CSV table of C-alpha atoms in Angstrom, one decimal:
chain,number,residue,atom,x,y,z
A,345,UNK,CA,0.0,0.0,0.0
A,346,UNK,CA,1.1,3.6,-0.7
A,347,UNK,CA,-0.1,7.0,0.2
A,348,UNK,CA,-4.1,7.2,1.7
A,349,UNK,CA,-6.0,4.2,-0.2
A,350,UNK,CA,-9.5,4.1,0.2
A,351,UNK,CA,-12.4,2.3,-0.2
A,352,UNK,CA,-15.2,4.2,-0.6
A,353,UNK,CA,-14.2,6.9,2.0
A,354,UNK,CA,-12.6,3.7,4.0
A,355,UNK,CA,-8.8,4.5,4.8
A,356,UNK,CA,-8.0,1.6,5.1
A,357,UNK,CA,-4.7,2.3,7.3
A,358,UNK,CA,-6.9,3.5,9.5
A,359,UNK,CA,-9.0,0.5,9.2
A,360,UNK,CA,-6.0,-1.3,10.4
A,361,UNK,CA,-4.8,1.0,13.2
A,362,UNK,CA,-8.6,0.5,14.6
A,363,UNK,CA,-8.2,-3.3,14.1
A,364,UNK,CA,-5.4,-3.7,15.6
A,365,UNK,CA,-6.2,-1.0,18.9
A,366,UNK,CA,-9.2,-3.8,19.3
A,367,UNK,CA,-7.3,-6.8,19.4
A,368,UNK,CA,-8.3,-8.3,16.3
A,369,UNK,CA,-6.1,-11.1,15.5
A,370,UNK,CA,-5.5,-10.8,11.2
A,371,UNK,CA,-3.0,-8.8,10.4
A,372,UNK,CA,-4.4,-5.8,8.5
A,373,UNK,CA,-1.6,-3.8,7.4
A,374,UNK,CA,-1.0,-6.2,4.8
A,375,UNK,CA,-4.4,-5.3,3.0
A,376,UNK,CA,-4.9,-3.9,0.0
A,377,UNK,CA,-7.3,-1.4,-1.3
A,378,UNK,CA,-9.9,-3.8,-1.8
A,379,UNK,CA,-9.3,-5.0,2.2
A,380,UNK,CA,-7.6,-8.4,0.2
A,381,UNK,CA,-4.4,-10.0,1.4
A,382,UNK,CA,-2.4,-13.1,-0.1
A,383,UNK,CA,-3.2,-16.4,1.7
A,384,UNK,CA,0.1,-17.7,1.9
A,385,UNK,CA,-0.1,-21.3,2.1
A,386,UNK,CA,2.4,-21.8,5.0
A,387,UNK,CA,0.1,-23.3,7.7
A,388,UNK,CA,1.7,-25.5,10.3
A,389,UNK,CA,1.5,-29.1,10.9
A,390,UNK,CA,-0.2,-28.5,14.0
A,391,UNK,CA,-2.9,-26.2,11.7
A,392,UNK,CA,-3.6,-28.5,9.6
A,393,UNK,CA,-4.2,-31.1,12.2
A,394,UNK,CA,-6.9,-28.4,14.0
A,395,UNK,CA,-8.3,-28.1,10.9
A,396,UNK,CA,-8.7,-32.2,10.2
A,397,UNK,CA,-10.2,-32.4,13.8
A,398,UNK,CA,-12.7,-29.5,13.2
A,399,UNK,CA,-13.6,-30.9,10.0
A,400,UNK,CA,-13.7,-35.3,11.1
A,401,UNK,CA,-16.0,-33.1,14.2
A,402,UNK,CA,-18.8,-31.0,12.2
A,403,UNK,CA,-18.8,-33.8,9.3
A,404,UNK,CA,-20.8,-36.1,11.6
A,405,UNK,CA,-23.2,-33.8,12.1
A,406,UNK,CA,-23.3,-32.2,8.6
A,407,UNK,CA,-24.0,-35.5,7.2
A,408,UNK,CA,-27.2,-35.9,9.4
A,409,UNK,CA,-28.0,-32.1,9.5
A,410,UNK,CA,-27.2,-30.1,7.1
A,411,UNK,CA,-29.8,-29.7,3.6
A,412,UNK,CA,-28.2,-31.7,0.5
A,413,UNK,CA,-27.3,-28.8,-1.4
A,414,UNK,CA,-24.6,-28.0,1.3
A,415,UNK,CA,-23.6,-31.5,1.4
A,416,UNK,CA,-23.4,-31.3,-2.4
A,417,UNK,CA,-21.4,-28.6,-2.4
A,418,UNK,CA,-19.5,-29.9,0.0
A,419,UNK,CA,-18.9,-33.1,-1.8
A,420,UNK,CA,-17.7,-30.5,-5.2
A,421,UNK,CA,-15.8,-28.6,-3.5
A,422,UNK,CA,-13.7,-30.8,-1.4
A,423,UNK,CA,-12.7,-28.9,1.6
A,424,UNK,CA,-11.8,-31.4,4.4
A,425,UNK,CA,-8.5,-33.4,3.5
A,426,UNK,CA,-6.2,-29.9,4.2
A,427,UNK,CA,-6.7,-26.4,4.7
A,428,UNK,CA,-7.8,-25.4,1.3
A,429,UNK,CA,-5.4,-23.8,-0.9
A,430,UNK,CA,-8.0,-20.8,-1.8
A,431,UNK,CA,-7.1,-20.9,-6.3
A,432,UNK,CA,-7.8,-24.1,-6.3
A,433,UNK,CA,-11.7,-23.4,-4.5
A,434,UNK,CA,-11.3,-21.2,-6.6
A,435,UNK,CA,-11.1,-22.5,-9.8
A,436,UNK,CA,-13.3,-24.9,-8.7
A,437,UNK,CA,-16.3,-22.6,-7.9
A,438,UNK,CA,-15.8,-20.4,-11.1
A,439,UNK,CA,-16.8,-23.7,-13.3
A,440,UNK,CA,-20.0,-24.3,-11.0
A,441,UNK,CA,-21.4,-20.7,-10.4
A,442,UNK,CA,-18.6,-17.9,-11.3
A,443,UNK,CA,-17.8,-17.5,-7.9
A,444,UNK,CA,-14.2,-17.5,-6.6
A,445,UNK,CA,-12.6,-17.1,-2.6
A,446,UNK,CA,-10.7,-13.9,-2.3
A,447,UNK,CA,-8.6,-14.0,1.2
A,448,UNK,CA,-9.1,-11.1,4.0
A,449,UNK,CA,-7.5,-11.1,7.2
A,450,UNK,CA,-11.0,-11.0,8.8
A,451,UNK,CA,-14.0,-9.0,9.3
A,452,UNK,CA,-13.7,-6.1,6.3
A,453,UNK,CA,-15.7,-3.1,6.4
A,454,UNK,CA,-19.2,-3.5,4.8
A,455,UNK,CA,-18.9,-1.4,1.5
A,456,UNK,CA,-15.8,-3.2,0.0
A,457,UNK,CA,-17.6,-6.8,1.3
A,458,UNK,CA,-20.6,-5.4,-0.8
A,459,UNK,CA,-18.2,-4.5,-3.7
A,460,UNK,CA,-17.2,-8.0,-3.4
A,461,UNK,CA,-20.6,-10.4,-3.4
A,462,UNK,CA,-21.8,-7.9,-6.4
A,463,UNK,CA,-18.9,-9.1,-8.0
A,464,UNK,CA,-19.0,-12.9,-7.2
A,465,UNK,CA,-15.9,-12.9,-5.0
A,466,UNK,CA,-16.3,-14.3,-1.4
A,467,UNK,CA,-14.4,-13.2,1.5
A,468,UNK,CA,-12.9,-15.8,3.3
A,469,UNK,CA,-10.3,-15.3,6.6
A,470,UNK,CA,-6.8,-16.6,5.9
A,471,UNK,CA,-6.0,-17.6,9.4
A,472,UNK,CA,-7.3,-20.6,11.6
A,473,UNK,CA,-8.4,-20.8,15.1
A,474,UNK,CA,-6.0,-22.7,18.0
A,475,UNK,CA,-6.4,-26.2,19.5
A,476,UNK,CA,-8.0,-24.3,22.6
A,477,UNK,CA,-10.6,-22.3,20.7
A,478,UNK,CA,-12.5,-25.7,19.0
A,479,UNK,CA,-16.1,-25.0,20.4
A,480,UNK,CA,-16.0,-21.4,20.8
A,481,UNK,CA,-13.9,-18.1,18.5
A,482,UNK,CA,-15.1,-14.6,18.9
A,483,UNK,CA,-14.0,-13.5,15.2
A,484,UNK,CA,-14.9,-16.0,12.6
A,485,UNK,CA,-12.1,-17.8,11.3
A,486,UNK,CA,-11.4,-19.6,8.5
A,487,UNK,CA,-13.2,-22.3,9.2
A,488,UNK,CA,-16.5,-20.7,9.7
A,489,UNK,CA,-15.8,-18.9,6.2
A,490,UNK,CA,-15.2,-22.1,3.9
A,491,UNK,CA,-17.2,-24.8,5.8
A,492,UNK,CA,-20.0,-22.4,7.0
A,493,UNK,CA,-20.0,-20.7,3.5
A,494,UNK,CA,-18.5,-21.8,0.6
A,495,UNK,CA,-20.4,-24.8,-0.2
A,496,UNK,CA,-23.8,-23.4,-0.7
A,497,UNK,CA,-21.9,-21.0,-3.3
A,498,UNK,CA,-22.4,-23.7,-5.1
A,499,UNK,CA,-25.7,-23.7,-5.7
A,500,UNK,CA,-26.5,-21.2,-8.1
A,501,UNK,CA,-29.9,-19.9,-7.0
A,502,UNK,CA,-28.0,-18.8,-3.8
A,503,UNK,CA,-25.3,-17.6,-5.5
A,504,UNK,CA,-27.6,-15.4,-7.4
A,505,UNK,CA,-29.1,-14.2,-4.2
A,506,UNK,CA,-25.4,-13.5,-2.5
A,507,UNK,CA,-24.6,-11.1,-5.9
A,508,UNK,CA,-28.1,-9.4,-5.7
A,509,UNK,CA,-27.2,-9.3,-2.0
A,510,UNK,CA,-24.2,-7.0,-2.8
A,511,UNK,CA,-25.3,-5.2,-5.8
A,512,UNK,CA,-28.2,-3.9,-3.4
A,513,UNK,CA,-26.8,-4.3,0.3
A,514,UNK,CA,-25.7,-0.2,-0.2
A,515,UNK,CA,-29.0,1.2,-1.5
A,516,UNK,CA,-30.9,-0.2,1.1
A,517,UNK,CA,-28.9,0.6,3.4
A,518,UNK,CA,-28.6,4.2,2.6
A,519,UNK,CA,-32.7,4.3,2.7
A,520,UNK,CA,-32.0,3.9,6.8
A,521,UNK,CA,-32.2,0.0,6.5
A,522,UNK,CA,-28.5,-0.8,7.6
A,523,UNK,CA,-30.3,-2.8,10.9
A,524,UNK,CA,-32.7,-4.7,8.8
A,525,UNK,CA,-30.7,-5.6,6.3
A,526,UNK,CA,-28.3,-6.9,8.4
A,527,UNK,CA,-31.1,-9.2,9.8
A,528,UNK,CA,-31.9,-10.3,6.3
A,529,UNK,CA,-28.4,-11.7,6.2
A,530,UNK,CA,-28.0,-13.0,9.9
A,531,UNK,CA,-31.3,-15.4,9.9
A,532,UNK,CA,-30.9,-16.6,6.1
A,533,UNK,CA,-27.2,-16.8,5.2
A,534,UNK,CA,-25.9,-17.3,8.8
A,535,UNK,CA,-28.8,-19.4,10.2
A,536,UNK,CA,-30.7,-20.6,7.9
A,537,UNK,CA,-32.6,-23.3,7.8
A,538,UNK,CA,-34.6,-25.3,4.5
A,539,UNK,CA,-37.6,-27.6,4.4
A,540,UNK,CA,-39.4,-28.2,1.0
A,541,UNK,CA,-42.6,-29.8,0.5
A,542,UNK,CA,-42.3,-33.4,2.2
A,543,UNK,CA,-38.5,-33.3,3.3
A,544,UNK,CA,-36.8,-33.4,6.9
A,545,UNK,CA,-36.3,-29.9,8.3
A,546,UNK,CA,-32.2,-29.2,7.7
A,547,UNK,CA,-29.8,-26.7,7.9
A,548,UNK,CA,-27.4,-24.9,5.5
A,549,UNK,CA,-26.7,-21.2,6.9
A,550,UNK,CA,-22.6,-21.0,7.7
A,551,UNK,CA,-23.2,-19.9,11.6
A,552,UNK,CA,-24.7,-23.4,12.2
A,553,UNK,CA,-22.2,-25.2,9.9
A,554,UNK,CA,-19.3,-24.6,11.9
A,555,UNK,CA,-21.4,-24.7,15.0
A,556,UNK,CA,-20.8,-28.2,16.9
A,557,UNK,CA,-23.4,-27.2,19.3
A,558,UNK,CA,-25.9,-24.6,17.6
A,559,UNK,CA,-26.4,-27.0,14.2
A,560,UNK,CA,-27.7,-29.7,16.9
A,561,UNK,CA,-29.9,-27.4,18.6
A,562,UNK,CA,-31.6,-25.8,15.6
A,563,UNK,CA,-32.5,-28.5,13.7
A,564,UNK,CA,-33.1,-31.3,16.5
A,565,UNK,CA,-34.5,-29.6,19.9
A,566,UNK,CA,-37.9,-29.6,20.7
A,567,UNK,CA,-36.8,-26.5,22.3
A,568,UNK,CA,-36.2,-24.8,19.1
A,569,UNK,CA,-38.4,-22.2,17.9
A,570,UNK,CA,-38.7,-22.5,14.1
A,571,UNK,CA,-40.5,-20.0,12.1
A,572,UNK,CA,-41.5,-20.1,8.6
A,573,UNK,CA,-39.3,-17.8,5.9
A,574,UNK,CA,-41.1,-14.1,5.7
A,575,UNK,CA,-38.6,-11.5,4.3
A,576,UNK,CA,-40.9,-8.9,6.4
A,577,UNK,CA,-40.7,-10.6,9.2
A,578,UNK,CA,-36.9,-11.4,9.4
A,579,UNK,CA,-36.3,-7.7,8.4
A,580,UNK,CA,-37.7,-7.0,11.8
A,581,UNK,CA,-36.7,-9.1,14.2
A,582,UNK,CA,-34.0,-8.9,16.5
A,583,UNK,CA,-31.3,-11.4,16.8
A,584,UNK,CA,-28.6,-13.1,19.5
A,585,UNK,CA,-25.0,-12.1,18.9
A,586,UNK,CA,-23.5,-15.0,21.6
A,587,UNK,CA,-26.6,-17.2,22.6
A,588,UNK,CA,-28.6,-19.9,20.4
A,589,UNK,CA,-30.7,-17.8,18.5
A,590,UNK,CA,-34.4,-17.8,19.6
A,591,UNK,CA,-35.8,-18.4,16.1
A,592,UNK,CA,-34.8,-19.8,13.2
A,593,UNK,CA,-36.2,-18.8,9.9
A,594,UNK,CA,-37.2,-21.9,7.5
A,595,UNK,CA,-36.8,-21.2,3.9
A,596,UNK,CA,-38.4,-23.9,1.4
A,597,UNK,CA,-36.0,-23.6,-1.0
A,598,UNK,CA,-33.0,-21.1,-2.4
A,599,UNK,CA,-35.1,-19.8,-5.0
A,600,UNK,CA,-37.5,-18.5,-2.4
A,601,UNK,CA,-34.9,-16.9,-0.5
A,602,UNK,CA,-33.3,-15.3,-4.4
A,603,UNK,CA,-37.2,-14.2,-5.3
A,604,UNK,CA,-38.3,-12.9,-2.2
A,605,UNK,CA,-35.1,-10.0,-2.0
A,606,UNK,CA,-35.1,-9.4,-5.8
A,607,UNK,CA,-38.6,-9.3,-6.3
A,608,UNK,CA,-39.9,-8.1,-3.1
A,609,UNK,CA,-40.8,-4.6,-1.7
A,610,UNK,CA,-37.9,-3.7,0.5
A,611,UNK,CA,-37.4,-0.5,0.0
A,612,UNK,CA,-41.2,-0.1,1.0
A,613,UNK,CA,-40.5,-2.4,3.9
A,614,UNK,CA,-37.5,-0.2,5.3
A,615,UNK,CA,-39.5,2.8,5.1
A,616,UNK,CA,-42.5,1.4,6.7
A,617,UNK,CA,-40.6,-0.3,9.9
A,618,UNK,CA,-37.5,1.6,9.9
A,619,UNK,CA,-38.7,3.4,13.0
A,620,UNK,CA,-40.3,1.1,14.8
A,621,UNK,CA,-40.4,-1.5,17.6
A,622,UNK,CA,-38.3,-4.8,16.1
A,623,UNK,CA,-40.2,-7.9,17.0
A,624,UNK,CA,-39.1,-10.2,19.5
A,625,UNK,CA,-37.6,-13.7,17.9
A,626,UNK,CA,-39.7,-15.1,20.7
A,627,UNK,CA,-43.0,-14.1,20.2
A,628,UNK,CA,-43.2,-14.3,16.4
C-alpha cells in the first residue's frame, strides 16, 4: 500500500490501526485497497491437524443435518482433506457458479464486502483458530468462512441471491435500513434453515455449519423455535450475537430466498418499519 487508499471513503490504514487498537487477530496492514491479502499457504502441521479435527467433528453432524445442497457442495468442493489452498476453490467454484474465494485477514468493512458479493468474490479469513478455541472463536475464522460458506456458493440460485445481495446491500442501506438488512443476512445466510414440501427440516446457513453445538440445537430440539421464511418478518426481528438464537427462519427452498429479495418490496418495507419496535424472535 502507498499514500491514503481508500475504499469508498474507508482508509484503510486506518482501518487497520482501529483493528489492531481492538485486538483483532488478522493482520491488516498487509491489506490492499480492496481489504484483500495473499493467503500464503504456509500453515503449520499442528494447523492443519486443527483443521482435520474441526472438520472429522462437524462432518458427523453435517452428514445428518445439514440440507443436501450443502452437502453437495461440500462433496464438489472438497474442503476437508487440508486447509484449502483458496485458487484451487477457486477455480473450482468459477466452473459451478462464477464465484471465486478472495482472502481477507478478517471482518472487512461493509462497502468493500458489498463490492465483493456484487462481483462474485467471497471473503474468506486466511488464518485458523487454536487447538484451545475448538467449540468457541469470537471473530470467525477460516473455518466458519469455507465450511459455514463456501459450499452453498455452489448452488446457483444462492449464489444469485449473494450477488443481488451485494449489488443492493448499499442502496438499502442508505434508505435507513443498515439494521434490517443486516437481519436479512443474519437469519438466512448465517442461520438458515430449509424444508421443501415433504423433506426433513435441515440446515445450510454458515453460523450453524461450523457450529458443533448450535447445528444440533436448531434442527433437533424440541426447544427450538422455528419459524417459517417471511422476508418482512426477518427484516424485523431482532437477533442473539452470543446465545442460540431464539428463532430460526425456515426457507423452502433457495429460490425462495433469491425471489423474495429481488422481487420483493424492500425498499417499501424499510421505510415502513424503519422506526419502529423490532419484533421479539420469541414471540413471532
Amino acid at each position: 500500500m502507498s499514500g491514503e487508499e481508500k475504499v469508498v471513503g474507508v482508509s484503510v490504514q486506518d482501518y487497520a490501526r482501529e483493528c489492531a487498537e481492538q485486538g483483532l487477530r488478522g493482520d491488516y496492514s498487509l491489506c490492499r485497497s480492496d481489504f484483500t491479502v495473499e493467503q500464503k499457504y504456509d500453515y503449520s502441521a499442528a494447523e492443519q491437524e486443527v483443521w482435520r479435527t474441526l472438520c472429522d467433528r462437524q462432518t458427523k453432524l453435517t452428514e445428518r443435518l445439514a440440507h443436501h445442497s450443502y452437502l453437495d457442495g461440500m462433496e464438489a468442493l472438497g474442503l476437508t482433506a487440508k486447509i484449502p489452498d483458496f485458487h484451487e476453490i477457486s477455480d473450482k467454484l468459477r466452473k459451478l457458479t462464477g464465484w471465486e474465494i478472495v482472502a481477507v485477514p478478517g471482518l472487512i468493512p461493509a462497502q468493500p464486502f458489498f463490492d465483493h458479493l456484487a462481483n462474485r468474490r467471497f471473503p474468506v479469513t486466511n488464518w485458523l483458530r487454536t487447538r484451545e478455541e475448538l467449540d468457541y472463536i469470537v471473530e470467525p475464522d477460516m473455518f466458519h468462512d469455507f465450511f459455514g460458506h463456501v459450499p452453498v456458493l455452489s448452488q446457483p440460485a444462492f449464489a444469485d441471491f449473494m450477488q443481488l445481495y451485494g449489488e443492493k446491500a448499499g442502496d438499502y442501506i442508505a434508505l435507513g435500513g443498515d439494521e434490517m438488512i443486516t437481519r436479512l443476512y443474519w437469519y438466512a445466510v448465517e442461520y438458515g434453515l430449509m424444508q421443501a414440501p415433504g423433506e426433513p427440516l435441515k440446515a445450510f446457513g454458515a453460523g450453524l455449519m461450523s457450529s458443533f453445538t448450535e447445528l444440533q440445537f436448531a434442527v433437533e430440539s424440541r426447544d427450538a423455535h422455528h419459524v417459517p421464511f417471511n422476508v418482512e418478518t426477518v427484516m424485523r426481528t431482532t437477533y442473539e450475537i452470543d446465545k442460540f438464537q431464539r428463532a430460526y427462519f425456515v426457507l423452502p427452498s433457495f429460490d425462495a430466498l433469491k425471489d423474495a429479495f429481488q422481487s420483493g418490496d424492500i425498499a417499501g418495507i424499510i421505510g415502513r418499519f424503519k422506526d419502529q419496535p423490532t419484533l421479539d424472535p420469541s414471540m413471532i
